[in-house]
Amino acid sequence: MTGTVELPLHLAWSGLRQFDVEDDKLLLGLYRILLTNGLREDLTRYVNAALLMRHWPRLRVAVGKPIRTCWEQRFPELVAAVAAA
């Protein structure tokens, strides 16, 4: 996946709204915002499953235990991604 994602104000109200998905640091920031504050519609629109899986081992630390647990219970493949890293 390449390009830039621009988040709406209800998600990125405090600053940076554009995220280059080829920049790992920006992508992790984008996904942290989405996973912690996104609505279902936001998640289906902006989250790429392959990118989420690839970056989950680092991202899971950034989102905190409650969100990590919720996502890993719903998507066991994320746990497998951590084990493979």
Short mmCIF file of N, CA, C and O in Angstrom, two decimals, residues 33-81:
data_model
loop_
_atom_site.label_atom_id
_atom_site.label_comp_id
_atom_site.label_asym_id
_atom_site.label_seq_id
_atom_site.Cartn_x
_atom_site.Cartn_y
_atom_site.Cartn_z
N ILE A 33 -4.14 5.93 16.33
CA ILE A 33 -5.31 6.81 16.38
C ILE A 33 -6.56 6.03 15.99
O ILE A 33 -7.60 6.12 16.67
N LEU A 34 -6.49 5.29 14.92
CA LEU A 34 -7.66 4.55 14.45
C LEU A 34 -8.13 3.50 15.45
O LEU A 34 -9.32 3.38 15.72
N LEU A 35 -7.19 2.74 16.00
CA LEU A 35 -7.57 1.66 16.91
C LEU A 35 -8.06 2.17 18.25
O LEU A 35 -8.88 1.52 18.90
N THR A 36 -7.60 3.32 18.67
CA THR A 36 -8.03 3.84 19.97
C THR A 36 -9.26 4.74 19.87
O THR A 36 -10.04 4.81 20.81
N ASN A 37 -9.45 5.42 18.73
CA ASN A 37 -10.54 6.40 18.63
C ASN A 37 -11.51 6.17 17.48
O ASN A 37 -12.52 6.85 17.41
N GLY A 38 -11.16 5.26 16.58
CA GLY A 38 -11.97 5.09 15.38
C GLY A 38 -13.29 4.39 15.63
O GLY A 38 -13.41 3.52 16.49
N LEU A 39 -14.26 4.79 14.85
CA LEU A 39 -15.55 4.11 14.82
C LEU A 39 -15.46 2.96 13.83
O LEU A 39 -14.52 2.87 13.04
N ARG A 40 -16.44 2.09 13.83
CA ARG A 40 -16.43 0.95 12.91
C ARG A 40 -16.22 1.41 11.47
O ARG A 40 -15.45 0.81 10.73
N GLU A 41 -16.91 2.47 11.07
CA GLU A 41 -16.79 2.98 9.71
C GLU A 41 -15.37 3.46 9.42
O GLU A 41 -14.86 3.29 8.31
N ASP A 42 -14.72 4.06 10.40
CA ASP A 42 -13.34 4.52 10.24
C ASP A 42 -12.40 3.33 10.04
O ASP A 42 -11.51 3.36 9.19
N LEU A 43 -12.60 2.31 10.84
CA LEU A 43 -11.74 1.14 10.77
C LEU A 43 -11.87 0.44 9.42
O LEU A 43 -10.86 0.07 8.81
N THR A 44 -13.09 0.27 8.95
CA THR A 44 -13.26 -0.40 7.66
C THR A 44 -12.76 0.46 6.50
O THR A 44 -12.32 -0.08 5.49
N ARG A 45 -12.79 1.74 6.67
CA ARG A 45 -12.33 2.63 5.59
C ARG A 45 -10.81 2.76 5.54
O ARG A 45 -10.22 2.78 4.45
N TYR A 46 -10.15 2.85 6.68
CA TYR A 46 -8.74 3.22 6.70
C TYR A 46 -7.76 2.10 7.04
O TYR A 46 -6.57 2.21 6.72
N VAL A 47 -8.18 1.06 7.72
CA VAL A 47 -7.24 0.02 8.15
C VAL A 47 -7.06 -1.02 7.04
O VAL A 47 -8.03 -1.58 6.54
N ASN A 48 -5.81 -1.27 6.71
CA ASN A 48 -5.44 -2.29 5.74
C ASN A 48 -4.99 -3.51 6.54
O ASN A 48 -4.06 -3.42 7.34
N ALA A 49 -5.65 -4.65 6.31
CA ALA A 49 -5.38 -5.85 7.11
C ALA A 49 -3.92 -6.29 7.01
O ALA A 49 -3.31 -6.66 8.02
N ALA A 50 -3.35 -6.25 5.83
CA ALA A 50 -1.96 -6.69 5.65
C ALA A 50 -0.99 -5.79 6.42
O ALA A 50 -0.06 -6.27 7.06
N LEU A 51 -1.23 -4.48 6.35
CA LEU A 51 -0.37 -3.55 7.10
C LEU A 51 -0.54 -3.72 8.60
O LEU A 51 0.43 -3.67 9.36
N LEU A 52 -1.77 -3.93 9.04
CA LEU A 52 -2.02 -4.14 10.46
C LEU A 52 -1.28 -5.39 10.95
O LEU A 52 -0.61 -5.35 11.98
N MET A 53 -1.36 -6.47 10.19
CA MET A 53 -0.67 -7.70 10.58
C MET A 53 0.85 -7.50 10.62
O MET A 53 1.50 -7.94 11.56
N ARG A 54 1.37 -6.83 9.62
CA ARG A 54 2.82 -6.64 9.53
C ARG A 54 3.35 -5.81 10.70
O ARG A 54 4.42 -6.07 11.24
N HIS A 55 2.58 -4.81 11.10
CA HIS A 55 3.06 -3.88 12.13
C HIS A 55 2.50 -4.17 13.53
O HIS A 55 2.84 -3.47 14.48
N TRP A 56 1.66 -5.19 13.66
CA TRP A 56 1.04 -5.48 14.94
C TRP A 56 2.04 -5.73 16.07
O TRP A 56 1.82 -5.26 17.20
N PRO A 57 3.16 -6.44 15.84
CA PRO A 57 4.08 -6.65 16.96
C PRO A 57 4.53 -5.35 17.64
O PRO A 57 4.67 -5.31 18.86
N ARG A 58 4.72 -4.28 16.89
CA ARG A 58 5.09 -2.99 17.49
C ARG A 58 3.86 -2.19 17.90
O ARG A 58 3.86 -1.51 18.92
N LEU A 59 2.83 -2.27 17.11
CA LEU A 59 1.62 -1.48 17.35
C LEU A 59 0.91 -1.91 18.62
O LEU A 59 0.37 -1.09 19.36
N ARG A 60 0.94 -3.19 18.92
CA ARG A 60 0.20 -3.71 20.08
C ARG A 60 0.70 -3.09 21.38
O ARG A 60 -0.04 -2.96 22.34
N VAL A 61 1.96 -2.70 21.42
CA VAL A 61 2.52 -2.05 22.61
C VAL A 61 2.00 -0.61 22.71
O VAL A 61 1.70 -0.13 23.80
N ALA A 62 1.85 0.05 21.57
CA ALA A 62 1.45 1.45 21.55
C ALA A 62 -0.01 1.67 21.91
O ALA A 62 -0.37 2.73 22.40
N VAL A 63 -0.86 0.68 21.68
CA VAL A 63 -2.29 0.89 21.93
C VAL A 63 -2.72 0.55 23.35
O VAL A 63 -3.81 0.91 23.75
N GLY A 64 -1.91 -0.14 24.10
CA GLY A 64 -2.26 -0.46 25.48
C GLY A 64 -3.02 -1.77 25.60
O GLY A 64 -3.58 -2.29 24.64
N LYS A 65 -3.03 -2.30 26.81
CA LYS A 65 -3.55 -3.64 27.05
C LYS A 65 -5.04 -3.82 26.72
O LYS A 65 -5.40 -4.81 26.10
N PRO A 66 -5.94 -2.92 27.13
CA PRO A 66 -7.36 -3.17 26.83
C PRO A 66 -7.65 -3.27 25.32
O PRO A 66 -8.37 -4.16 24.89
N ILE A 67 -7.06 -2.38 24.55
CA ILE A 67 -7.29 -2.40 23.10
C ILE A 67 -6.59 -3.59 22.48
O ILE A 67 -7.14 -4.28 21.62
N ARG A 68 -5.37 -3.86 22.92
CA ARG A 68 -4.62 -5.01 22.42
C ARG A 68 -5.40 -6.29 22.67
O ARG A 68 -5.56 -7.13 21.77
N THR A 69 -5.91 -6.47 23.87
CA THR A 69 -6.66 -7.68 24.22
C THR A 69 -7.91 -7.81 23.35
O THR A 69 -8.20 -8.90 22.83
N CYS A 70 -8.63 -6.73 23.19
CA CYS A 70 -9.85 -6.74 22.38
C CYS A 70 -9.55 -7.18 20.94
O CYS A 70 -10.21 -8.06 20.39
N TRP A 71 -8.54 -6.56 20.33
CA TRP A 71 -8.19 -6.87 18.95
C TRP A 71 -7.65 -8.30 18.81
O TRP A 71 -7.99 -9.00 17.86
N GLU A 72 -6.83 -8.75 19.74
CA GLU A 72 -6.26 -10.08 19.64
C GLU A 72 -7.30 -11.17 19.89
O GLU A 72 -7.22 -12.25 19.31
N GLN A 73 -8.31 -10.89 20.71
CA GLN A 73 -9.38 -11.86 20.91
C GLN A 73 -10.26 -11.96 19.66
O GLN A 73 -10.70 -13.05 19.30
N ARG A 74 -10.49 -10.84 19.04
CA ARG A 74 -11.35 -10.82 17.83
C ARG A 74 -10.61 -11.34 16.60
O ARG A 74 -11.22 -11.96 15.74
N PHE A 75 -9.30 -11.09 16.52
CA PHE A 75 -8.50 -11.49 15.36
C PHE A 75 -7.28 -12.30 15.82
O PHE A 75 -6.19 -11.74 15.99
N PRO A 76 -7.43 -13.60 16.01
CA PRO A 76 -6.32 -14.43 16.49
C PRO A 76 -5.10 -14.41 15.57
O PRO A 76 -3.98 -14.67 16.03
N GLU A 77 -5.29 -14.06 14.32
CA GLU A 77 -4.14 -13.97 13.41
C GLU A 77 -3.14 -12.90 13.84
O GLU A 77 -1.96 -12.95 13.49
N LEU A 78 -3.61 -11.93 14.63
CA LEU A 78 -2.69 -10.91 15.16
C LEU A 78 -1.73 -11.54 16.18
O LEU A 78 -0.56 -11.19 16.22
N VAL A 79 -2.25 -12.47 16.97
CA VAL A 79 -1.39 -13.16 17.94
C VAL A 79 -0.35 -13.98 17.18
O VAL A 79 0.82 -14.02 17.56
N ALA A 80 -0.77 -14.60 16.09
CA ALA A 80 0.16 -15.39 15.27
C ALA A 80 1.24 -14.48 14.66
O ALA A 80 2.40 -14.89 14.55
N ALA A 81 0.86 -13.26 14.30
CA ALA A 81 1.83 -12.31 13.75
C ALA A 81 2.90 -11.96 14.77
O ALA A 81 4.06 -11.79 14.43
#
